[in-house]
mmCIF file of C-alpha atoms in Angstrom:
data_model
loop_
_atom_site.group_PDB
_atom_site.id
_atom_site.type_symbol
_atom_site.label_atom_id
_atom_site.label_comp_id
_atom_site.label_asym_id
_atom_site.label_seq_id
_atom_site.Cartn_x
_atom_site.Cartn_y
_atom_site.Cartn_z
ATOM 1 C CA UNK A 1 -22.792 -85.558 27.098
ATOM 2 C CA UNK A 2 -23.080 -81.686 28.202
ATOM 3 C CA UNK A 3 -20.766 -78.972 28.128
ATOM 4 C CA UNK A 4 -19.279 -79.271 31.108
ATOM 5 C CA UNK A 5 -18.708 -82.715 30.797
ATOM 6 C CA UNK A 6 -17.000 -82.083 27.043
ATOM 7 C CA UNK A 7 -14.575 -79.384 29.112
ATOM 8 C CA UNK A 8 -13.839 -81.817 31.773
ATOM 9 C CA UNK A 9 -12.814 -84.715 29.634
ATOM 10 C CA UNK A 10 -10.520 -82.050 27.406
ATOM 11 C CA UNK A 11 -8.912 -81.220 30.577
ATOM 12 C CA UNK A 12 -8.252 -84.814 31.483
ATOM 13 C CA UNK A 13 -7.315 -85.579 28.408
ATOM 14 C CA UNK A 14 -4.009 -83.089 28.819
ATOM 15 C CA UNK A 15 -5.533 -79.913 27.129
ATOM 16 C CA UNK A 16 -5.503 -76.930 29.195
ATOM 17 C CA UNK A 17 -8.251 -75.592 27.108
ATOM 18 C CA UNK A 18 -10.804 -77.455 28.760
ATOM 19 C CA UNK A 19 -9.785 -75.922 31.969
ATOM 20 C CA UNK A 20 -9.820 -72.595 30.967
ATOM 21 C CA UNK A 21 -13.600 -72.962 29.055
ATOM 22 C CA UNK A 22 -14.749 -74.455 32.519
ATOM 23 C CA UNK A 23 -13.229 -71.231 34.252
ATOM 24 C CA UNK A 24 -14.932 -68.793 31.546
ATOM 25 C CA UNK A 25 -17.980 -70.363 32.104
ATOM 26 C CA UNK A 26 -18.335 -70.157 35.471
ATOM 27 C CA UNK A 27 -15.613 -67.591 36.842
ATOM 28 C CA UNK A 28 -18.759 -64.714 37.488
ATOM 29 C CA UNK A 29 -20.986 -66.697 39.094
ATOM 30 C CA UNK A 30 -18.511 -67.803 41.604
ATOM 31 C CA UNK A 31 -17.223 -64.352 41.797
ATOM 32 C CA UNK A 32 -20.351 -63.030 42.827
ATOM 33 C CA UNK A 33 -20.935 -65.858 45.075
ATOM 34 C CA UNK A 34 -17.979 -65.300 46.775
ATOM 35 C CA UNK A 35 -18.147 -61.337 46.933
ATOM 36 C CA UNK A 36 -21.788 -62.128 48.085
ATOM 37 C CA UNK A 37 -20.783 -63.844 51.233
ATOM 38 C CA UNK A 38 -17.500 -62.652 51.934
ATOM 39 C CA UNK A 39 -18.539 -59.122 51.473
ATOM 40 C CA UNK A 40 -15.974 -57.824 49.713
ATOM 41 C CA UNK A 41 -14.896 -57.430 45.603
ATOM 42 C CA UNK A 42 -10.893 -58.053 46.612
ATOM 43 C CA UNK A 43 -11.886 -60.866 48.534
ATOM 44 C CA UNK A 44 -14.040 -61.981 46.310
ATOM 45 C CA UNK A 45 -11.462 -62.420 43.119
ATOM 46 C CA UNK A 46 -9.188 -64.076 45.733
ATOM 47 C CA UNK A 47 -11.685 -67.053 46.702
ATOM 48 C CA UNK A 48 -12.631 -67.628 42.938
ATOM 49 C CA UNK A 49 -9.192 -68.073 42.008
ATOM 50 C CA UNK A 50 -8.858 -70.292 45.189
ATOM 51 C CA UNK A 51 -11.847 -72.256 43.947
ATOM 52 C CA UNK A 52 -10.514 -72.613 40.467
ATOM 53 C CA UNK A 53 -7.465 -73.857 41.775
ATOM 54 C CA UNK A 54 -8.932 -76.664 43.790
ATOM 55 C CA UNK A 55 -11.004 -77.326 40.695
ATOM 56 C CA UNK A 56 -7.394 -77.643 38.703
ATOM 57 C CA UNK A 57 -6.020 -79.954 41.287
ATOM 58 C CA UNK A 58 -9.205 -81.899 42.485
ATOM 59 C CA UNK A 59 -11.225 -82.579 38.968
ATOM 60 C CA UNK A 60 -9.545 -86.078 38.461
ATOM 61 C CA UNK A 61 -11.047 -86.979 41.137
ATOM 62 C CA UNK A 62 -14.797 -85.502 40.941
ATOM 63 C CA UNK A 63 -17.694 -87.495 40.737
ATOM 64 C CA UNK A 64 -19.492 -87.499 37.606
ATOM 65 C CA UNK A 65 -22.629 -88.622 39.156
ATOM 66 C CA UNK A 66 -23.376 -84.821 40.548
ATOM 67 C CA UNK A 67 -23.196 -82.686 38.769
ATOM 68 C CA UNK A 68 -20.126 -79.908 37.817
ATOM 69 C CA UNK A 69 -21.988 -76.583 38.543
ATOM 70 C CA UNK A 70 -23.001 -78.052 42.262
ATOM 71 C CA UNK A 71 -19.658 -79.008 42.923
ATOM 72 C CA UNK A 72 -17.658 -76.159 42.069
ATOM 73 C CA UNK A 73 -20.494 -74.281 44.207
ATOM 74 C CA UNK A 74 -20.018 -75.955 46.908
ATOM 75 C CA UNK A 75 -16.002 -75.239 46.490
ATOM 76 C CA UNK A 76 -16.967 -71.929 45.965
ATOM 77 C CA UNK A 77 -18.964 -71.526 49.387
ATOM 78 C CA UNK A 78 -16.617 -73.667 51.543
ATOM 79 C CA UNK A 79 -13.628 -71.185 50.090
ATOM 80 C CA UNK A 80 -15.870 -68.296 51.030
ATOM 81 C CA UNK A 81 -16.437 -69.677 54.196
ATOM 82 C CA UNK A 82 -12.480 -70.276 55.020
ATOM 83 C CA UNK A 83 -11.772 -67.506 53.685
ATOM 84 C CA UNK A 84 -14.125 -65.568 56.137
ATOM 85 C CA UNK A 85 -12.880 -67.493 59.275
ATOM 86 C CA UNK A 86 -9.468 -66.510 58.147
ATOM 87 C CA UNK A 87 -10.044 -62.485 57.836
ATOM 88 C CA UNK A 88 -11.672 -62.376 60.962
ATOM 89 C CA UNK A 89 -9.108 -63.951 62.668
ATOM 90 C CA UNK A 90 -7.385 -60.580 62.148
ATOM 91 C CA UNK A 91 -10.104 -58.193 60.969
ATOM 92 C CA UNK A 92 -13.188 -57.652 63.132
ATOM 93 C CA UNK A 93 -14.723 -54.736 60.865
ATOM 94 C CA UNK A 94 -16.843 -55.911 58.323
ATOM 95 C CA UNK A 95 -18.486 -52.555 57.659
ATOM 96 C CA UNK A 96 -15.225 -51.687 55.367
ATOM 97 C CA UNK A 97 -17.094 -52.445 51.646
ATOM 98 C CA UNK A 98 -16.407 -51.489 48.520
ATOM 99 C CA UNK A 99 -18.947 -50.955 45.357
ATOM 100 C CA UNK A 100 -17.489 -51.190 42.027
ATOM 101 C CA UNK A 101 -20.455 -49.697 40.034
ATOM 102 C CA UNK A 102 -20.636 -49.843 35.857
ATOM 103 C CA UNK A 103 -23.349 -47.532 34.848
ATOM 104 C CA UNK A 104 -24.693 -45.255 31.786
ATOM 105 C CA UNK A 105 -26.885 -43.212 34.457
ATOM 106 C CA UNK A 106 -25.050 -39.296 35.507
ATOM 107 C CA UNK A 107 -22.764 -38.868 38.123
ATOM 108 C CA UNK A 108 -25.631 -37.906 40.621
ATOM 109 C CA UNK A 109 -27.555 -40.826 39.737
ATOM 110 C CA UNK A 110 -24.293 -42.796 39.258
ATOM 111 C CA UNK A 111 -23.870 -41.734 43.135
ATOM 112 C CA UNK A 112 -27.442 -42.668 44.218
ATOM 113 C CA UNK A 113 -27.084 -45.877 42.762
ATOM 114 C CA UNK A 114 -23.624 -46.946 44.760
ATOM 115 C CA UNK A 115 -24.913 -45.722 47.995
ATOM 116 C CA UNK A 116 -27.978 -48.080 47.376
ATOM 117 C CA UNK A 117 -25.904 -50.866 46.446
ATOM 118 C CA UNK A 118 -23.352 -49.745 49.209
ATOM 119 C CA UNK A 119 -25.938 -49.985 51.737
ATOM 120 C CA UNK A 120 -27.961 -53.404 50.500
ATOM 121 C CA UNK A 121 -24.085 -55.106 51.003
ATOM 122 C CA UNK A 122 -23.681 -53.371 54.558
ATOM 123 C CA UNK A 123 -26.926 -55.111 55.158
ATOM 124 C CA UNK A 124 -26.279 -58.164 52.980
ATOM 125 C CA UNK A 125 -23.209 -58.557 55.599
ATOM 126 C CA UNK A 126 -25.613 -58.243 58.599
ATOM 127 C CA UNK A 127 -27.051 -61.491 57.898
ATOM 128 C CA UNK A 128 -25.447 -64.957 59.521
ATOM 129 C CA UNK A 129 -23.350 -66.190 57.753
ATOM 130 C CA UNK A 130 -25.241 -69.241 58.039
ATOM 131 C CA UNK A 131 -28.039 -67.993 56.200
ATOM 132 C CA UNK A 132 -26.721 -66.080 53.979
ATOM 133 C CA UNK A 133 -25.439 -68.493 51.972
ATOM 134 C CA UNK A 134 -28.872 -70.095 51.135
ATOM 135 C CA UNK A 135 -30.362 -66.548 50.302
ATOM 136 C CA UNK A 136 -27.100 -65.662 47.969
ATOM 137 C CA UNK A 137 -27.764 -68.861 46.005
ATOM 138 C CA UNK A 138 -31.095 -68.577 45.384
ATOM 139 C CA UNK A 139 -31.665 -64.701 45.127
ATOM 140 C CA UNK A 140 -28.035 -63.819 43.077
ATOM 141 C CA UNK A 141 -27.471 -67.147 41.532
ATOM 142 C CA UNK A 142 -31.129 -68.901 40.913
ATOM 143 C CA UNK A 143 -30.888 -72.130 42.213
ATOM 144 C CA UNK A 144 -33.467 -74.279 43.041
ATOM 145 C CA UNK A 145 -33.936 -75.558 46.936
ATOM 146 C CA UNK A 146 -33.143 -78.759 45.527
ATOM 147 C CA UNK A 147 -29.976 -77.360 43.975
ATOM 148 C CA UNK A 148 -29.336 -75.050 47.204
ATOM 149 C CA UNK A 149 -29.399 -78.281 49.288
ATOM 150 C CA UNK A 150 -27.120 -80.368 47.295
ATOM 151 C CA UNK A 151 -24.531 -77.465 47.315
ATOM 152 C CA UNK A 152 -24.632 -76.903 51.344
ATOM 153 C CA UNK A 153 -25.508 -80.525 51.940
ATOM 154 C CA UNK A 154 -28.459 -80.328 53.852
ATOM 155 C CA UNK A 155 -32.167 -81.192 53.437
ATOM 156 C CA UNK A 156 -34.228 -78.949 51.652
ATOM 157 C CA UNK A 157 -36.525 -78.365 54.556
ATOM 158 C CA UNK A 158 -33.032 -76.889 56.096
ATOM 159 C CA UNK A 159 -32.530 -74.932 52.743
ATOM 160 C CA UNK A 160 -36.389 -73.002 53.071
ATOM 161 C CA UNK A 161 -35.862 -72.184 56.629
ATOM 162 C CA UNK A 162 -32.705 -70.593 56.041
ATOM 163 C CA UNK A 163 -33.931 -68.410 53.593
ATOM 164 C CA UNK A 164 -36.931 -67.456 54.905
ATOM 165 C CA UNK A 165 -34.563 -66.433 58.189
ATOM 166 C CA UNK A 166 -32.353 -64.669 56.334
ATOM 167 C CA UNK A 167 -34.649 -62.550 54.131
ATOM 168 C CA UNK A 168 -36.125 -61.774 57.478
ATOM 169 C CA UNK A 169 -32.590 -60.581 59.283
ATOM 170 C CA UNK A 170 -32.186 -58.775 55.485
ATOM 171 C CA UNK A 171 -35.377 -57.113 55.903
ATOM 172 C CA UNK A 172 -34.916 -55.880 59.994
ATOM 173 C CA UNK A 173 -31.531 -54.953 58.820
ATOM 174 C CA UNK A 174 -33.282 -52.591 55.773
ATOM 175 C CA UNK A 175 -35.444 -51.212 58.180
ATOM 176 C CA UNK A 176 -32.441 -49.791 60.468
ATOM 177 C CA UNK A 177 -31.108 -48.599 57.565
ATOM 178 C CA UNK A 178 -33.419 -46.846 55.519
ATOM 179 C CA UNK A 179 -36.103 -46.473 58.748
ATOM 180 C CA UNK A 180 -39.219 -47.696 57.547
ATOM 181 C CA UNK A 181 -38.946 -48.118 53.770
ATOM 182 C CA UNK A 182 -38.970 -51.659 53.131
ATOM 183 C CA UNK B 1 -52.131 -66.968 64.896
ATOM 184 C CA UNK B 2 -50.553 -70.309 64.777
ATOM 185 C CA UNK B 3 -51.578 -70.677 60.822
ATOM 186 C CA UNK B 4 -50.165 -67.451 60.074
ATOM 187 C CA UNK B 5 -46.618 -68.573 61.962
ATOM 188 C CA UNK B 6 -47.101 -71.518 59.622
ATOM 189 C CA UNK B 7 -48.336 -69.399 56.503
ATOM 190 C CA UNK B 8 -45.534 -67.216 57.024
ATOM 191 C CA UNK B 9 -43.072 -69.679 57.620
ATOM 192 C CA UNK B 10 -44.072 -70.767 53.838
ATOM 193 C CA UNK B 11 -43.866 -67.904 52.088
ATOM 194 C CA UNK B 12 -40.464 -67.923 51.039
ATOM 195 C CA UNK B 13 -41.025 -71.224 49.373
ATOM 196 C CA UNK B 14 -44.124 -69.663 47.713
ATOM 197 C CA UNK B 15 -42.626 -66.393 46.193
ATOM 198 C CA UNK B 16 -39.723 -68.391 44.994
ATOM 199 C CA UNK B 17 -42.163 -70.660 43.185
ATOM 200 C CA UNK B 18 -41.501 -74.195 45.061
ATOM 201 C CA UNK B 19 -44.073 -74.201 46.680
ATOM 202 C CA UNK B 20 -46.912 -77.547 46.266
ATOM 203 C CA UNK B 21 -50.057 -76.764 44.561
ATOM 204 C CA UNK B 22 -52.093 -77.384 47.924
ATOM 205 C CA UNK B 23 -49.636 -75.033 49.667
ATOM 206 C CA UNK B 24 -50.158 -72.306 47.098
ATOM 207 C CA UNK B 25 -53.915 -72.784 47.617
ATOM 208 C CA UNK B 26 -53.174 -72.832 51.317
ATOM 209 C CA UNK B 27 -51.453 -70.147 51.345
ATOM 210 C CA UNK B 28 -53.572 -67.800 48.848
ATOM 211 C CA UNK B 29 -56.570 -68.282 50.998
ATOM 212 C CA UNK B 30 -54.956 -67.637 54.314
ATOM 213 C CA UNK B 31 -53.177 -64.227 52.240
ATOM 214 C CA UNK B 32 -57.150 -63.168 51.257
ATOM 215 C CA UNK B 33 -57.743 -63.126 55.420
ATOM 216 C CA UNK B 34 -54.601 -61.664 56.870
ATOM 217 C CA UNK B 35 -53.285 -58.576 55.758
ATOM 218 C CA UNK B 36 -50.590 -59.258 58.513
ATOM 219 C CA UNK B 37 -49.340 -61.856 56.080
ATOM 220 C CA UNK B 38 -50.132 -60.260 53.257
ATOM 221 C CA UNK B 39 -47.908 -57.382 54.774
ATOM 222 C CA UNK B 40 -45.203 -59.935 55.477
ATOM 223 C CA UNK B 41 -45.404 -61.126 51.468
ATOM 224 C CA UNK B 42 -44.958 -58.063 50.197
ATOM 225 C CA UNK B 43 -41.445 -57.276 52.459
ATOM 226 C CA UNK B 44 -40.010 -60.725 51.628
ATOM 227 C CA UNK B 45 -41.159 -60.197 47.918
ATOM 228 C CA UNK B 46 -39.060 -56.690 47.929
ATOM 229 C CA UNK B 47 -35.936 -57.935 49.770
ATOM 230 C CA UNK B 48 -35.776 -60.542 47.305
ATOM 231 C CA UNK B 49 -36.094 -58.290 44.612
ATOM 232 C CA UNK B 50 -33.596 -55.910 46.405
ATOM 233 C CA UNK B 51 -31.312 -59.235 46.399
ATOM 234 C CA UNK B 52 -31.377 -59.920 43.459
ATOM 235 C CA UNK B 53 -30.831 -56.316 42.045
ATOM 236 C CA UNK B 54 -27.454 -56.371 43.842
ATOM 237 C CA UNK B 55 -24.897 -55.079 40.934
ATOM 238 C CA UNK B 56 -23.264 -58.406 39.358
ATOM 239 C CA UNK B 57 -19.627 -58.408 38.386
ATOM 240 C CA UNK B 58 -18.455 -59.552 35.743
ATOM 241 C CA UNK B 59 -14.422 -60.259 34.802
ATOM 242 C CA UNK B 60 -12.799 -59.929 31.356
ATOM 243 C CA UNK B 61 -12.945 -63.396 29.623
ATOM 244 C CA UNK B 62 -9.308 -65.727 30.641
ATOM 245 C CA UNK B 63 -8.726 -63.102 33.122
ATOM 246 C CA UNK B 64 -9.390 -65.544 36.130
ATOM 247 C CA UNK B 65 -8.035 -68.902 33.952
ATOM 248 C CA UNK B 66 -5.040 -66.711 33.599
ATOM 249 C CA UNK B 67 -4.203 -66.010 37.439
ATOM 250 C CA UNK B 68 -5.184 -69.591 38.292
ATOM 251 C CA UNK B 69 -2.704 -70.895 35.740
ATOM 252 C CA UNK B 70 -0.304 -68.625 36.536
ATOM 253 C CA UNK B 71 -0.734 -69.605 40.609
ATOM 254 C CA UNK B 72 -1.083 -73.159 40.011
ATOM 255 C CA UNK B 73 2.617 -73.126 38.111
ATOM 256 C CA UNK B 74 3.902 -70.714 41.246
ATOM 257 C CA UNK B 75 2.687 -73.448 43.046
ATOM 258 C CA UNK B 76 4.010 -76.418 41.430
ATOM 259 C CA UNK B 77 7.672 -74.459 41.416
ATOM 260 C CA UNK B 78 7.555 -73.798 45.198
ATOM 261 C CA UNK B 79 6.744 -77.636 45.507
ATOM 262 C CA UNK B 80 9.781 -78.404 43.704
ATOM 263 C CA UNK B 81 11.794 -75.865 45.255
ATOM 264 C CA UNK B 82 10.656 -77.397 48.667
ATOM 265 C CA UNK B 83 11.694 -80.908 48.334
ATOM 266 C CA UNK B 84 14.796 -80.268 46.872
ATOM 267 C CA UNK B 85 15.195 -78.377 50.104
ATOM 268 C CA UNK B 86 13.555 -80.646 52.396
ATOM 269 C CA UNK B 87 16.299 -83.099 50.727
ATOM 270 C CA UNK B 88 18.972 -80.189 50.986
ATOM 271 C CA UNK B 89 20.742 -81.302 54.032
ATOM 272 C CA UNK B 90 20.514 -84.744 53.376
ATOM 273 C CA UNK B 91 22.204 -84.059 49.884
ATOM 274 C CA UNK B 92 24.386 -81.487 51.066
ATOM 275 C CA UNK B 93 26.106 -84.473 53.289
ATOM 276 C CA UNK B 94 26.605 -86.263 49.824
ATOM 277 C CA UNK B 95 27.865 -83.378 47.894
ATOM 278 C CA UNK B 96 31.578 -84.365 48.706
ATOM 279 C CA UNK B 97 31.186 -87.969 48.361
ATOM 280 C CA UNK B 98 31.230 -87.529 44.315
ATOM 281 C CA UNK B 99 33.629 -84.817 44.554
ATOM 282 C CA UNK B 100 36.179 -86.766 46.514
ATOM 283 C CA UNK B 101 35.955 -89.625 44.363
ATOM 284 C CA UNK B 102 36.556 -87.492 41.254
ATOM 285 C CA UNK B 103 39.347 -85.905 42.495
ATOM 286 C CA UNK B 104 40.904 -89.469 43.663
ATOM 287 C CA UNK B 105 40.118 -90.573 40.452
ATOM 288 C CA UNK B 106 41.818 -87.557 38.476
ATOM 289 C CA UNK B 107 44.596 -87.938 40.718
ATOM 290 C CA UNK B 108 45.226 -91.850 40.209
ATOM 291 C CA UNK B 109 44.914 -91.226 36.676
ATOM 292 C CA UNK B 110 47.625 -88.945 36.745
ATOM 293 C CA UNK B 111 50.244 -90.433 39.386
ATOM 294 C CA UNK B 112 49.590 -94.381 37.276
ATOM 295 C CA UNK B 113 50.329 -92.496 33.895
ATOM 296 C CA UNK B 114 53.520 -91.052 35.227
ATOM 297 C CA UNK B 115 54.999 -93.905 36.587
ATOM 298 C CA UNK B 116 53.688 -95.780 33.579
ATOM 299 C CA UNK B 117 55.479 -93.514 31.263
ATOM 300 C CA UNK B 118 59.140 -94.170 33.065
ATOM 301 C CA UNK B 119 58.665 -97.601 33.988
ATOM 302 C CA UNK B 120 60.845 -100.006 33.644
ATOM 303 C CA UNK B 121 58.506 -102.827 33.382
ATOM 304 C CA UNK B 122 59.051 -106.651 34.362
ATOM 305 C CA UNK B 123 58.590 -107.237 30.635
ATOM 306 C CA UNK B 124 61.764 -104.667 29.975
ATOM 307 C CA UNK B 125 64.038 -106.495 32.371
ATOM 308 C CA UNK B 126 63.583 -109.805 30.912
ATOM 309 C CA UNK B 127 64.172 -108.946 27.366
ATOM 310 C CA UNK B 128 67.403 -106.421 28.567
ATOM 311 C CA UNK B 129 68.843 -110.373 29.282
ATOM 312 C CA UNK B 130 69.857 -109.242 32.723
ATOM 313 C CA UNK B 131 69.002 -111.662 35.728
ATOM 314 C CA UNK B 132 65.758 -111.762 36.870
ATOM 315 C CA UNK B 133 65.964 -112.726 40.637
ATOM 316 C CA UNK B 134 62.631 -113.373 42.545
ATOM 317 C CA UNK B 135 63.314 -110.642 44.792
ATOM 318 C CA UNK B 136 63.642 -108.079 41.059
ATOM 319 C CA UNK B 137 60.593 -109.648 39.372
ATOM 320 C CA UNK B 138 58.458 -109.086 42.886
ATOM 321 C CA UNK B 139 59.569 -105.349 42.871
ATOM 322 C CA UNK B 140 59.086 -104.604 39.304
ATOM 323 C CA UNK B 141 55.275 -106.243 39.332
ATOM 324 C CA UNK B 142 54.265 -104.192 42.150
ATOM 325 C CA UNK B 143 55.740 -100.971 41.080
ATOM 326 C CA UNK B 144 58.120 -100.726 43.751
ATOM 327 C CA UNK B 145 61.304 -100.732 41.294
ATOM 328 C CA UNK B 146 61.108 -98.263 38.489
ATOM 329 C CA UNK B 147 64.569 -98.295 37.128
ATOM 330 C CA UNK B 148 67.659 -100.891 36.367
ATOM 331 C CA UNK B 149 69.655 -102.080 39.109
ATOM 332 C CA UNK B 150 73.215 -102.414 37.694
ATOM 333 C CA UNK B 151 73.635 -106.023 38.227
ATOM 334 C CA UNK B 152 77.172 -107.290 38.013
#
């Protein structure tokens, strides 16, 4: 039996504990899922508590043939996803970004390094939505295609193409920006 | 130039390592023709390594167990509160029903103990030896006759 399995059945079992060891496990890696396709940190938090709380209401009735990480990923990217639908419903701007940088480096460095970042989101945000996804998944988070495909329920043929077009809107996006450096 | 739409179509796959061993051999020998590809390689290779340098956050451990706890009991007590409203005007309508009855209650508690207190019971008549018409006996059963009618 793995970990997540061990949290699960705590959970189910009445103690709270499990839940919380589940959300401690996972809670950055949805976070930056989430900030990674929504675009922005507030945002971000928002959707992974969302996530979290459909995980509190909706493990009884998970399937323990896939497995925990995939589903809560795929949670995690729906959520982003409504979540997205719903803010542009009444915000249109995307550009507005924020960049929460930890760093030992100066503050001119310090400075450097959040207008890189700042800029790499602004493009990040460029790419379809329906792309980016993939591309968050595998370049931030790891995943395999085979894991990618599971999570957005496609094939992995589906999974390749949409990275490969959204490294390539990523990349034309780079270029506007920094004008030739990629 | 269609093998290099196909070559490049593959080279995500390849720099993220999932690519077959015939596609990798494929692709290698196609990359040591075409700098056009090999140009195309080396972009995707940096935006994924620009991707994956984006800055990671990273939240104080039971920071986020702690909001979703606290929202999921916000939650559960706006369920509550919202079906004892939904049932509000339905139990509003009923809120008098137990009221009246107490107070009827109360009162018939009161008004039967005060006439039981002065009564002058059926029981009383017969053992005071005076006559005890049908018409007397009637009256003093239901209540109706709470005192001695001098009887000559």
């Amino acid at each position: 039996m793995d970990e997540d399995t061990l949290f699960i059945h705590k959970f189910l079992d009445g103690d709270e504990k499990g839940f919380e060891a589940l959300v401690n496990k996972y809670q950055d890696r949805v976070l930056n899922i989430a900030c990674s396709i929504a675009g922005k940190d507030r945002d971000g938090e928002d959707i992974a508590q969302e996530t979290f709380l459909k995980v509190y209401y909706g493990l009884k009735s998970f399937k323990r043939n896939a497995q925990f990480s995939t589903w809560l990923y795929r949670i995690a990217v729906n959520t982003a996803y409504s979540c997205m639908r719903k803010r542009d419903r009444y915000v249109k701007d995307e550009n507005v970004l924020e960049a929460s940088i930890s760093t030992d480096a100066g503050p001119k460095d310090a400075l450097l390094i959040k207008e890189k970042q700042a800029m790499l989101k602004k493009a990040l945000m460029k790419v379809p939505v329906k792309f980016r996804a993939a591309m968050v998944l595998k370049d931030i988070e790891g995943l395999s295609y085979a894991e990618i495909s599971k999570v957005l329920n496609c094939r992995i043929g589906t999974v390749e193409s949409k990275i490969y077009r959204a490294r390539q809107f990523l990349k034309e996006e780079l270029l506007k920006i920094e004008g030739g450096a990629i | 130039m269609k093998e290099c739409a196909k070559i490049k179509r593959m080279l995500s796959r390849y720099i993220d390592k999932e690519a077959s061993n015939s596609d990798i051999k494929r692709i290698e020998a196609h990359l040591g023709l075409c700098a056009s590809c090999k140009n195309e390689l080396s972009s995707l290779a940096r935006v994924k390594g620009l991707i994956a340098g984006v800055e990671r956050k990273v939240l104080p451990q039971n920071y986020l167990a702690a909001r979703v706890r606290e929202k999921a009991l916000d939650m559960r007590y706006t369920q509550r509160k919202l079906s004892l409203a939904g049932m509000g005007s339905f139990a509003r309508r009923l809120i008098p029903v137990p009221i009246a009855v107490i107070v009827a209650s109360i009162a018939f508690i009161i008004v039967v103990s005060a006439q039981t207190a002065n009564k002058y019971s059926f029981e009383d008549h017969v053992f005071s030896g005076n006559p005890a018409t049908a018409e007397t006996a009637l009256k003093l059963i239901l209540g109706t006759q709470n005192y001695i009618e001098e009887v000559d």
